[in-house]
Amino acid sequence: MNQLKTDVLVIGSGVSGLMVAELLSAQKNVTVITKSKFGQSNSMLAQGGIAAATADEDSWTNHFFDTIRAGVFHNNEELTELLVRKGPDQIDQLINLGVHFDQEADGKYKRCKEGAHSVSRIYHSGGDATGREIVLTLMKRVQRKCTIIEHHQIVDLTMKDGQCIGAEAINQEGERMLINSAYTILATGGAGQLYPVTSNELSITGDGLAMAYRAGAVLADLEFMQFHPTMYAGDTEQSFLISEAVRGEGGILLTSEGKRLMEGKHDQLDLAPRDVVAREIQQEASTVYLDISKVSQFEERFPTIAKQCKSHGVRLAEGIIPVKPGAHFLMGGVMTDQVGRTSIEGLFALGEVAHTGVHGANRLASNSLLEGIVFASEASEWILQNKRNVTEGKLESSHFQLHEPLLTTNELKNIMEQHVGMVRTSDGLAYSLRMLQLDEMRLVEDLKIQSIERYNMFQVGWLMATSAFLREESRGGHYRADYPDQKQEWKQKRILRGIYCDDWAESQKRSRTVFY
């Protein structure tokens, strides 16, 4: 087995992982490992942009209140304030690193408006390729200074005396690698691929959540999955995201009869919070369309979306695109403090895999890239000021107990869509828990990337269904048909889960649930 020693191990190469690697690499030996290709991530697909209150008519307090209103007042207000206060400085930092945002002819930066924002504060690049611009810029810098390991799946975090000392990885040939590190940073993204319709990149299967849970880290708010209202609805197999910025630029949602869908449904109409708009689209008996006829120079403003539409046979000249909701962003995750530290010493979490609490029950548009950048900066500053030595571990054989789920991945996705999707019930969630439990699953001896990934998906699906079953109210991205109202006693009340166990079957029996 190969063995590697590094100051900092970053698992994942999206914007948060790349940013923390960039900021640490001048003083630390940093290794970035990814199960797919370097830079392949949700961040690369991010269309809309990055939010920051920099306009004269804007302020961090406006951004703060927009964020907590969208989050249905479930946010960690202290860290939400930190997020929005740091926004303008982070934009400057990205520009200094070489990121190019779209500008007017006079050199002023363009800013657009998206759902639940009270003012135009979204910086964008290439019209609708902001994430790509940021990721490519950071990749060029990071790959010159850091060790990059591609196509390696993390089997599990390695633990010693309750502390994280690195991780074990495996490649496509089944060769194992042990990486010892002083600090290990999860930047693996969310869990969108647990659903059949999603905006997420193919590799986003909840791996970081699963490995953190098995290590004993505390996870929170896994019931809050955000469904983006406007995924392309004309293809059941290859849907794609149509940015909320399209509605910010004048796009209107129409019923099949040509009526405005959001008329009388919310005072912000088509720019209402995502959970509100998504449920209205789902409740329509027939297809909902996005009318782009009033969007000025649509193809120039949104070249990526226009290209995708054309490749699927959409006649843009007709001015309408069929849309449907799809799994987009997980508000819950591995619980962290303001510098990204988890409940396990030596383990950090950044980006969508983390639960900072800044998104509450429903993320405000274009706050995700901002979160990744802000907390990567906070984490790197703390790590540089706090020395921790590498503990060299040795692993003769993997402790990981891999079980073969009885259901296929597609069956898992259908269960998640039907029972842990946009509308949930006690009976449906109970059925999901029965189907996802591990009692009769077969123990598998040979570790393979695909098997580990599938195992992680089932484990995270079970965790999400359990959390959804326990929250007996509706709030943001979590809607219970049998508990349709918000309850004051559930405001900022979090479902925490985590206990160290060697295998999932035992963890299901011993896993603790704490209401916080």
mmCIF file of C-alpha atoms in Angstrom, residues 35-36 151-155 169-175 193-194 202-207 210 214 400 402-405 407-410 412-413 442 444-459 504:
data_model
loop_
_atom_site.group_PDB
_atom_site.id
_atom_site.type_symbol
_atom_site.label_atom_id
_atom_site.label_comp_id
_atom_site.label_asym_id
_atom_site.label_seq_id
_atom_site.Cartn_x
_atom_site.Cartn_y
_atom_site.Cartn_z
ATOM 1 C CA LYS A 35 -12.351 10.766 -6.877
ATOM 2 C CA SER A 36 -12.874 12.219 -10.348
ATOM 3 C CA HIS A 151 -9.362 9.341 -9.560
ATOM 4 C CA HIS A 152 -9.000 8.157 -5.952
ATOM 5 C CA GLN A 153 -12.023 7.472 -3.737
ATOM 6 C CA ILE A 154 -11.627 8.015 -0.009
ATOM 7 C CA VAL A 155 -12.538 4.765 1.708
ATOM 8 C CA ALA A 169 -7.975 6.041 -0.471
ATOM 9 C CA ILE A 170 -8.422 3.537 -3.286
ATOM 10 C CA ASN A 171 -8.041 3.883 -7.067
ATOM 11 C CA GLN A 172 -9.838 2.207 -9.980
ATOM 12 C CA GLU A 173 -7.406 -0.735 -9.889
ATOM 13 C CA GLY A 174 -8.161 -1.380 -6.218
ATOM 14 C CA GLU A 175 -4.764 -0.130 -5.041
ATOM 15 C CA GLN A 193 -27.044 12.491 -7.079
ATOM 16 C CA LEU A 194 -29.275 10.690 -4.573
ATOM 17 C CA LEU A 202 -22.171 13.087 -11.398
ATOM 18 C CA SER A 203 -19.607 12.636 -8.615
ATOM 19 C CA ILE A 204 -21.683 14.382 -5.926
ATOM 20 C CA THR A 205 -22.953 11.363 -4.003
ATOM 21 C CA GLY A 206 -22.669 12.337 -0.328
ATOM 22 C CA ASP A 207 -19.248 10.728 0.225
ATOM 23 C CA ALA A 210 -20.911 9.395 4.998
ATOM 24 C CA ARG A 214 -18.718 6.913 10.271
ATOM 25 C CA PHE A 400 -14.229 -0.441 6.574
ATOM 26 C CA LEU A 402 -18.710 -2.740 3.051
ATOM 27 C CA HIS A 403 -22.222 -4.114 2.635
ATOM 28 C CA GLU A 404 -23.975 -4.623 -0.676
ATOM 29 C CA PRO A 405 -27.371 -2.868 -0.695
ATOM 30 C CA LEU A 407 -31.675 -2.165 -4.004
ATOM 31 C CA THR A 408 -30.179 -0.694 -7.141
ATOM 32 C CA THR A 409 -28.995 2.911 -7.282
ATOM 33 C CA ASN A 410 -31.980 3.813 -9.460
ATOM 34 C CA LEU A 412 -32.667 4.385 -4.201
ATOM 35 C CA LYS A 413 -33.141 7.517 -6.298
ATOM 36 C CA ARG A 442 -24.497 -8.839 2.286
ATOM 37 C CA VAL A 444 -18.576 -7.575 0.619
ATOM 38 C CA GLU A 445 -14.869 -8.286 0.922
ATOM 39 C CA ASP A 446 -13.469 -6.514 -2.160
ATOM 40 C CA LEU A 447 -13.392 -2.719 -1.993
ATOM 41 C CA LYS A 448 -14.121 -0.918 -5.267
ATOM 42 C CA ILE A 449 -14.751 2.747 -5.970
ATOM 43 C CA GLN A 450 -18.239 2.148 -7.350
ATOM 44 C CA SER A 451 -19.239 -0.068 -4.411
ATOM 45 C CA ILE A 452 -18.016 2.453 -1.841
ATOM 46 C CA GLU A 453 -19.833 5.270 -3.629
ATOM 47 C CA ARG A 454 -23.075 3.286 -3.708
ATOM 48 C CA TYR A 455 -22.712 2.367 -0.043
ATOM 49 C CA ASN A 456 -22.233 6.053 0.836
ATOM 50 C CA MET A 457 -25.371 6.990 -1.109
ATOM 51 C CA PHE A 458 -27.497 4.525 0.837
ATOM 52 C CA GLN A 459 -26.029 5.617 4.143
ATOM 53 C CA TRP A 504 -23.124 1.148 9.397
#
